[in-house]
C-alpha cells in the first residue's frame, strides 16, 4: 500500500502593486518573477469627473480587493504605488495633471492607512513602467533606458547606468512635458508644444477633429487609419513626429540606448513607431542619438502594475 504525502504549499513573496492614472486605479499582487498573480487584479474608474473622495475610495477598493485575494502561506513584502505626476516623493504627495481634484494629495498616507503594517514605496508611473521594461520587458539587458506611456497622457521614466533615476522630487523622466519644435499646442502645465499636448490619444483625436474628422476616440482613429483616411494618417504622423523629436532630445541629453513605449494609444497603428524613428533619424550628425532603439512594450497593459511591484521586488535599483 502506498501513501501520498500532503502537498506543502509554496511560500510566495508578493508585492501589492497599484497604478493610478487619469482613467483608472488598478491593483494586483505580483510575484518575485514579475508575474501578476491570477485572480488578484482589480480596477476602478477615476477620470476628470470624479471627486477627491471618489478617487480615494477607488484606491481603497482595489487595494482591499487585491489583499483579500491573497492565498494562505504567501508573504506580502510591501506596497508599490505608481501615480501619474507630478509627484513629491519625499512628502508622499501627488498632483496628477489629468486629475484636477488632487493637488498635493497625500496618496502615500492613504495607502498606508488602507494597508497597515506593510512598507509603502511611491514613485511616478513613468519610472514604474521603465522599471518593468528593464526587469521583464523589452529593455532587459540594457542599462540606459527610458520607458514611456502614450495614452490619456504621456509619461516616462529613466534608468541610467543601471539605476532608476527619480530626481529630488520624483519627477525625473517626465518626457510628456518636454516641448518640441514646430508645434504650438497649449498644454495644461502652462507650456506650449509639450509632447503630451500634441501626441496623447485625446489630443491626437482633438487635432483630427479640428481638421474635420468626425471620430471620437483613439479606437475610432485607429480604424480610420487602417481604412486609409487621410486626416487620420496625418494625425498619427504628426503625433509620431512629436514623440520622435522628444526622444531625440532626451537621447541627446542622457545618451539612451533604448526607449520602450506602452500605453493604449501606442497601439493605434504599428506605423506610429515608423514615424517616431523617422523623426529621430533626422539627427544625422549625431550617431549617439540615432543609435537609440525605439520599441513597443512587451508587457501589454500589465506593465504599470509590474513596474509598481518592481518598487518592492527591485528596490535595490532605487535612488
Tab-separated table of C-alpha atoms in Angstrom:
chain	number	residue	atom	x	y	z
A	1	UNK	CA	0.000	0.000	0.000
A	2	UNK	CA	1.351	3.427	-0.920
A	3	UNK	CA	0.530	6.696	0.731
A	4	UNK	CA	0.613	10.183	-0.685
A	5	UNK	CA	2.184	12.908	1.381
A	6	UNK	CA	0.142	16.076	1.638
A	7	UNK	CA	1.383	18.870	-0.574
A	8	UNK	CA	3.266	21.588	1.237
A	9	UNK	CA	2.146	24.989	-0.006
A	10	UNK	CA	4.853	27.009	-1.708
A	11	UNK	CA	5.554	30.297	0.019
A	12	UNK	CA	5.242	33.224	-2.349
A	13	UNK	CA	6.860	36.572	-1.742
A	14	UNK	CA	4.420	39.098	-3.135
A	15	UNK	CA	4.247	42.811	-3.784
A	16	UNK	CA	0.948	44.627	-3.720
A	17	UNK	CA	1.053	46.924	-6.747
A	18	UNK	CA	-1.233	49.836	-7.502
A	19	UNK	CA	-1.261	52.108	-10.541
A	20	UNK	CA	-3.250	55.357	-10.515
A	21	UNK	CA	-3.850	57.432	-13.625
A	22	UNK	CA	-6.269	59.621	-15.487
A	23	UNK	CA	-8.786	56.860	-16.258
A	24	UNK	CA	-8.372	54.160	-13.628
A	25	UNK	CA	-6.942	52.914	-10.358
A	26	UNK	CA	-5.761	49.318	-10.622
A	27	UNK	CA	-4.179	46.973	-8.101
A	28	UNK	CA	-2.824	43.437	-8.161
A	29	UNK	CA	-0.450	41.056	-6.433
A	30	UNK	CA	2.817	40.444	-8.300
A	31	UNK	CA	5.320	37.717	-7.515
A	32	UNK	CA	9.109	37.927	-7.441
A	33	UNK	CA	9.320	36.855	-11.104
A	34	UNK	CA	7.274	39.855	-12.255
A	35	UNK	CA	4.115	37.812	-12.844
A	36	UNK	CA	0.696	39.169	-11.922
A	37	UNK	CA	-0.999	36.613	-9.673
A	38	UNK	CA	-4.111	35.168	-11.286
A	39	UNK	CA	-7.339	36.450	-9.787
A	40	UNK	CA	-5.663	39.304	-7.902
A	41	UNK	CA	-6.168	42.145	-10.372
A	42	UNK	CA	-8.877	44.731	-9.691
A	43	UNK	CA	-9.762	48.001	-11.385
A	44	UNK	CA	-11.960	51.029	-10.691
A	45	UNK	CA	-12.508	54.109	-12.869
A	46	UNK	CA	-11.089	57.512	-11.979
A	47	UNK	CA	-11.495	60.260	-14.596
A	48	UNK	CA	-11.868	64.055	-14.600
A	49	UNK	CA	-15.441	63.967	-13.238
A	50	UNK	CA	-14.535	62.020	-10.098
A	51	UNK	CA	-14.397	63.863	-6.777
A	52	UNK	CA	-11.433	63.585	-4.432
A	53	UNK	CA	-13.456	61.224	-2.239
A	54	UNK	CA	-14.353	59.123	-5.305
A	55	UNK	CA	-10.676	58.762	-6.175
A	56	UNK	CA	-9.729	57.858	-2.613
A	57	UNK	CA	-12.479	55.247	-2.465
A	58	UNK	CA	-11.322	53.751	-5.770
A	59	UNK	CA	-7.820	53.364	-4.322
A	60	UNK	CA	-9.069	51.800	-1.095
A	61	UNK	CA	-11.388	49.476	-3.007
A	62	UNK	CA	-8.826	47.988	-5.383
A	63	UNK	CA	-6.244	47.648	-2.630
A	64	UNK	CA	-8.725	45.854	-0.384
A	65	UNK	CA	-9.851	43.510	-3.136
A	66	UNK	CA	-6.268	42.608	-4.083
A	67	UNK	CA	-5.252	41.971	-0.473
A	68	UNK	CA	-8.331	39.798	0.058
A	69	UNK	CA	-7.317	37.624	-2.907
A	70	UNK	CA	-4.015	36.636	-1.269
A	71	UNK	CA	-3.681	32.919	-0.642
A	72	UNK	CA	-2.609	31.468	2.722
A	73	UNK	CA	1.121	30.972	3.041
A	74	UNK	CA	2.114	33.953	0.904
A	75	UNK	CA	4.131	36.843	2.295
A	76	UNK	CA	3.304	40.450	1.479
A	77	UNK	CA	6.656	42.239	1.272
A	78	UNK	CA	5.386	45.725	0.588
A	79	UNK	CA	3.186	48.012	-1.464
A	80	UNK	CA	4.450	49.703	-4.614
A	81	UNK	CA	2.487	52.768	-5.723
A	82	UNK	CA	2.790	54.241	-9.213
A	83	UNK	CA	0.966	57.509	-9.817
A	84	UNK	CA	0.585	59.924	-12.670
A	85	UNK	CA	2.637	63.025	-11.989
A	86	UNK	CA	3.787	65.376	-10.933
A	87	UNK	CA	4.509	63.944	-7.509
A	88	UNK	CA	6.548	64.863	-4.442
A	89	UNK	CA	8.137	61.637	-3.251
A	90	UNK	CA	9.620	62.937	-0.001
A	91	UNK	CA	6.207	64.061	1.264
A	92	UNK	CA	4.125	61.326	-0.363
A	93	UNK	CA	2.045	63.824	-2.344
A	94	UNK	CA	0.609	63.623	-5.861
A	95	UNK	CA	-0.851	66.226	-8.242
A	96	UNK	CA	-1.818	64.291	-11.395
A	97	UNK	CA	-2.309	66.779	-14.203
A	98	UNK	CA	-5.404	64.965	-15.500
A	99	UNK	CA	-6.998	64.614	-12.030
A	100	UNK	CA	-7.507	68.240	-11.082
A	101	UNK	CA	-9.172	67.495	-7.721
A	102	UNK	CA	-5.929	66.015	-6.416
A	103	UNK	CA	-3.349	68.724	-5.829
A	104	UNK	CA	-0.671	67.858	-3.262
A	105	UNK	CA	-2.884	64.960	-2.253
A	106	UNK	CA	-1.398	62.674	0.468
A	107	UNK	CA	-1.621	59.469	-1.547
A	108	UNK	CA	1.099	57.583	0.293
A	109	UNK	CA	-0.664	58.136	3.617
A	110	UNK	CA	-3.939	56.954	2.089
A	111	UNK	CA	-2.234	53.702	1.074
A	112	UNK	CA	-0.525	53.323	4.461
A	113	UNK	CA	-3.895	53.661	6.174
A	114	UNK	CA	-5.517	51.180	3.764
A	115	UNK	CA	-2.768	48.543	4.108
A	116	UNK	CA	-1.300	48.987	7.605
A	117	UNK	CA	1.940	47.430	8.840
A	118	UNK	CA	3.383	46.972	5.330
A	119	UNK	CA	6.115	49.211	3.836
A	120	UNK	CA	4.864	51.558	1.108
A	121	UNK	CA	7.039	52.945	-1.715
A	122	UNK	CA	5.681	55.518	-4.149
A	123	UNK	CA	7.096	56.740	-7.470
A	124	UNK	CA	5.851	58.370	-10.667
A	125	UNK	CA	4.143	55.948	-13.038
A	126	UNK	CA	6.690	56.627	-15.765
A	127	UNK	CA	9.503	55.425	-13.546
A	128	UNK	CA	7.478	52.323	-12.747
A	129	UNK	CA	6.930	51.412	-16.391
A	130	UNK	CA	10.647	51.860	-17.008
A	131	UNK	CA	11.483	49.501	-14.149
A	132	UNK	CA	9.048	46.960	-15.572
A	133	UNK	CA	10.566	47.050	-19.045
A	134	UNK	CA	14.071	46.724	-17.594
A	135	UNK	CA	13.018	43.828	-15.347
A	136	UNK	CA	10.926	41.565	-17.590
A	137	UNK	CA	10.076	43.601	-20.685
A	138	UNK	CA	11.537	44.973	-23.876
A	139	UNK	CA	14.572	46.603	-22.214
A	140	UNK	CA	16.033	43.555	-20.459
A	141	UNK	CA	19.819	43.689	-20.729
A	142	UNK	CA	20.085	47.467	-21.224
A	143	UNK	CA	21.407	49.883	-18.603
A	144	UNK	CA	20.320	53.219	-20.127
A	145	UNK	CA	16.601	53.094	-20.671
A	146	UNK	CA	13.605	55.344	-20.990
A	147	UNK	CA	10.152	53.870	-20.614
A	148	UNK	CA	7.181	55.795	-21.982
A	149	UNK	CA	3.424	55.621	-21.671
A	150	UNK	CA	1.410	57.071	-24.552
A	151	UNK	CA	-2.216	57.001	-23.507
A	152	UNK	CA	-4.576	59.567	-21.936
A	153	UNK	CA	-1.366	61.430	-21.136
A	154	UNK	CA	2.294	60.842	-21.888
A	155	UNK	CA	4.681	59.864	-19.112
A	156	UNK	CA	8.163	58.492	-18.824
A	157	UNK	CA	10.982	57.461	-16.563
A	158	UNK	CA	14.703	56.832	-16.668
A	159	UNK	CA	17.202	54.144	-15.788
A	160	UNK	CA	20.763	55.394	-16.237
A	161	UNK	CA	23.874	53.299	-15.660
A	162	UNK	CA	21.594	50.559	-14.302
A	163	UNK	CA	19.936	52.689	-11.620
A	164	UNK	CA	16.448	54.182	-11.582
A	165	UNK	CA	16.678	57.965	-11.508
A	166	UNK	CA	13.843	59.797	-9.759
A	167	UNK	CA	15.410	63.183	-9.042
A	168	UNK	CA	14.901	65.235	-5.880
A	169	UNK	CA	11.115	65.468	-6.263
A	170	UNK	CA	10.484	62.176	-8.043
A	171	UNK	CA	9.676	63.652	-11.461
A	172	UNK	CA	12.809	62.866	-13.478
A	173	UNK	CA	11.977	61.489	-16.908
A	174	UNK	CA	8.673	63.365	-17.261
A	175	UNK	CA	9.062	63.335	-21.044
A	176	UNK	CA	5.443	64.294	-21.682
A	177	UNK	CA	6.233	67.879	-20.746
A	178	UNK	CA	9.273	68.370	-22.914
A	179	UNK	CA	8.477	70.998	-25.556
A	180	UNK	CA	9.172	70.099	-29.185
A	181	UNK	CA	9.806	72.440	-32.090
A	182	UNK	CA	7.302	73.230	-34.805
A	183	UNK	CA	4.174	72.895	-32.671
A	184	UNK	CA	2.114	75.499	-30.847
A	185	UNK	CA	-0.388	73.319	-28.963
A	186	UNK	CA	-1.057	74.715	-25.457
A	187	UNK	CA	-0.542	72.345	-22.538
A	188	UNK	CA	-2.326	72.157	-19.179
A	189	UNK	CA	1.063	72.516	-17.490
A	190	UNK	CA	1.406	76.021	-18.940
A	191	UNK	CA	3.869	75.126	-21.674
A	192	UNK	CA	3.454	75.433	-25.434
A	193	UNK	CA	4.209	72.460	-27.663
A	194	UNK	CA	4.625	69.848	-24.920
A	195	UNK	CA	4.620	66.400	-26.447
A	196	UNK	CA	1.652	65.356	-24.257
A	197	UNK	CA	-0.384	68.277	-25.621
A	198	UNK	CA	0.327	67.084	-29.159
A	199	UNK	CA	0.585	63.311	-29.119
A	200	UNK	CA	-1.519	61.794	-26.337
A	201	UNK	CA	-4.538	59.833	-27.519
A	202	UNK	CA	-7.157	62.509	-26.700
A	203	UNK	CA	-5.009	65.331	-28.091
A	204	UNK	CA	-4.365	63.474	-31.343
A	205	UNK	CA	-8.097	62.856	-31.729
A	206	UNK	CA	-8.809	66.532	-30.952
A	207	UNK	CA	-6.363	67.671	-33.640
A	208	UNK	CA	-8.013	65.370	-36.187
A	209	UNK	CA	-11.429	66.759	-35.193
A	210	UNK	CA	-10.180	70.294	-35.851
A	211	UNK	CA	-9.286	69.175	-39.376
A	212	UNK	CA	-12.859	67.968	-39.949
A	213	UNK	CA	-12.582	64.294	-38.969
A	214	UNK	CA	-15.692	63.160	-37.045
A	215	UNK	CA	-14.496	60.244	-34.877
A	216	UNK	CA	-14.436	60.433	-31.078
A	217	UNK	CA	-11.837	58.023	-29.696
A	218	UNK	CA	-8.393	56.593	-30.254
A	219	UNK	CA	-10.060	53.371	-31.361
A	220	UNK	CA	-12.028	55.317	-33.966
A	221	UNK	CA	-8.808	56.928	-35.157
A	222	UNK	CA	-7.095	53.534	-35.411
A	223	UNK	CA	-9.936	52.207	-37.562
A	224	UNK	CA	-9.861	55.280	-39.774
A	225	UNK	CA	-6.093	54.992	-40.161
A	226	UNK	CA	-6.401	51.334	-41.160
A	227	UNK	CA	-9.044	52.343	-43.724
A	228	UNK	CA	-6.685	54.873	-45.280
A	229	UNK	CA	-8.376	58.061	-44.068
A	230	UNK	CA	-6.028	60.929	-44.946
A	231	UNK	CA	-6.782	63.004	-41.848
A	232	UNK	CA	-6.257	60.051	-39.522
A	233	UNK	CA	-2.955	59.307	-41.208
A	234	UNK	CA	-1.856	62.939	-40.888
A	235	UNK	CA	-2.847	62.992	-37.200
A	236	UNK	CA	-0.852	59.873	-36.343
A	237	UNK	CA	2.149	61.057	-38.373
A	238	UNK	CA	2.055	64.385	-36.525
A	239	UNK	CA	1.993	62.692	-33.142
A	240	UNK	CA	4.751	60.259	-34.087
A	241	UNK	CA	6.927	63.135	-35.258
A	242	UNK	CA	6.452	64.955	-31.946
A	243	UNK	CA	7.257	61.846	-29.903
A	244	UNK	CA	10.333	61.191	-32.038
A	245	UNK	CA	11.592	64.743	-31.564
A	246	UNK	CA	11.181	64.417	-27.804
A	247	UNK	CA	13.020	61.085	-27.735
A	248	UNK	CA	15.847	62.503	-29.849
A	249	UNK	CA	16.223	65.396	-27.409
A	250	UNK	CA	16.157	63.069	-24.410
A	251	UNK	CA	18.780	60.853	-26.031
A	252	UNK	CA	20.985	63.857	-26.752
A	253	UNK	CA	20.752	64.700	-23.058
A	254	UNK	CA	21.066	61.246	-21.485
A	255	UNK	CA	22.708	59.023	-24.171
A	256	UNK	CA	19.876	56.475	-24.075
A	257	UNK	CA	20.242	53.015	-25.551
A	258	UNK	CA	16.586	52.028	-25.803
A	259	UNK	CA	13.121	53.507	-25.349
A	260	UNK	CA	10.209	51.135	-24.696
A	261	UNK	CA	6.763	52.593	-25.322
A	262	UNK	CA	3.483	51.241	-23.958
A	263	UNK	CA	0.005	52.586	-23.290
A	264	UNK	CA	-3.222	52.257	-25.206
A	265	UNK	CA	-2.582	54.899	-27.857
A	266	UNK	CA	0.878	53.497	-28.632
A	267	UNK	CA	-1.025	50.666	-30.329
A	268	UNK	CA	-3.052	52.935	-32.654
A	269	UNK	CA	-1.008	51.523	-35.577
A	270	UNK	CA	2.460	49.972	-35.926
A	271	UNK	CA	3.224	52.901	-38.246
A	272	UNK	CA	3.373	55.184	-35.198
A	273	UNK	CA	6.800	53.698	-34.469
A	274	UNK	CA	7.938	54.295	-38.036
A	275	UNK	CA	7.059	57.968	-37.737
A	276	UNK	CA	8.886	58.160	-34.392
A	277	UNK	CA	12.030	56.579	-35.837
A	278	UNK	CA	11.954	58.808	-38.925
A	279	UNK	CA	11.984	61.910	-36.718
A	280	UNK	CA	14.947	60.594	-34.734
A	281	UNK	CA	16.835	59.669	-37.902
A	282	UNK	CA	16.978	63.345	-38.934
A	283	UNK	CA	19.736	63.908	-36.351
A	284	UNK	CA	22.182	62.682	-38.998
A	285	UNK	CA	25.295	64.226	-37.491
A	286	UNK	CA	24.753	62.637	-34.079
A	287	UNK	CA	25.206	58.898	-34.233
A	288	UNK	CA	24.866	58.682	-30.479
A	289	UNK	CA	21.293	59.978	-30.907
A	290	UNK	CA	20.253	57.995	-33.978
A	291	UNK	CA	21.540	54.792	-32.383
A	292	UNK	CA	18.675	54.733	-29.861
A	293	UNK	CA	16.271	51.823	-30.316
A	294	UNK	CA	12.570	52.601	-30.041
A	295	UNK	CA	10.432	49.525	-29.422
A	296	UNK	CA	6.914	48.669	-28.293
A	297	UNK	CA	6.442	47.493	-24.739
A	298	UNK	CA	6.344	43.702	-24.474
A	299	UNK	CA	4.183	43.811	-21.329
A	300	UNK	CA	0.772	44.705	-22.751
A	301	UNK	CA	-1.397	46.523	-20.204
A	302	UNK	CA	0.208	44.798	-17.193
A	303	UNK	CA	3.355	46.923	-17.426
A	304	UNK	CA	2.352	49.658	-14.962
A	305	UNK	CA	1.410	47.111	-12.289
A	306	UNK	CA	4.587	45.098	-12.801
A	307	UNK	CA	6.529	48.343	-12.544
A	308	UNK	CA	4.827	49.323	-9.304
A	309	UNK	CA	5.704	45.886	-7.955
A	310	UNK	CA	9.317	46.461	-9.001
A	311	UNK	CA	9.455	49.225	-6.378
A	312	UNK	CA	9.292	46.360	-3.885
A	313	UNK	CA	10.974	43.457	-5.657
A	314	UNK	CA	13.724	45.588	-7.256
A	315	UNK	CA	14.154	48.166	-4.500
A	316	UNK	CA	17.938	47.974	-4.827
A	317	UNK	CA	17.658	49.927	-8.108
A	318	UNK	CA	16.005	52.955	-6.496
A	319	UNK	CA	17.869	56.089	-5.545
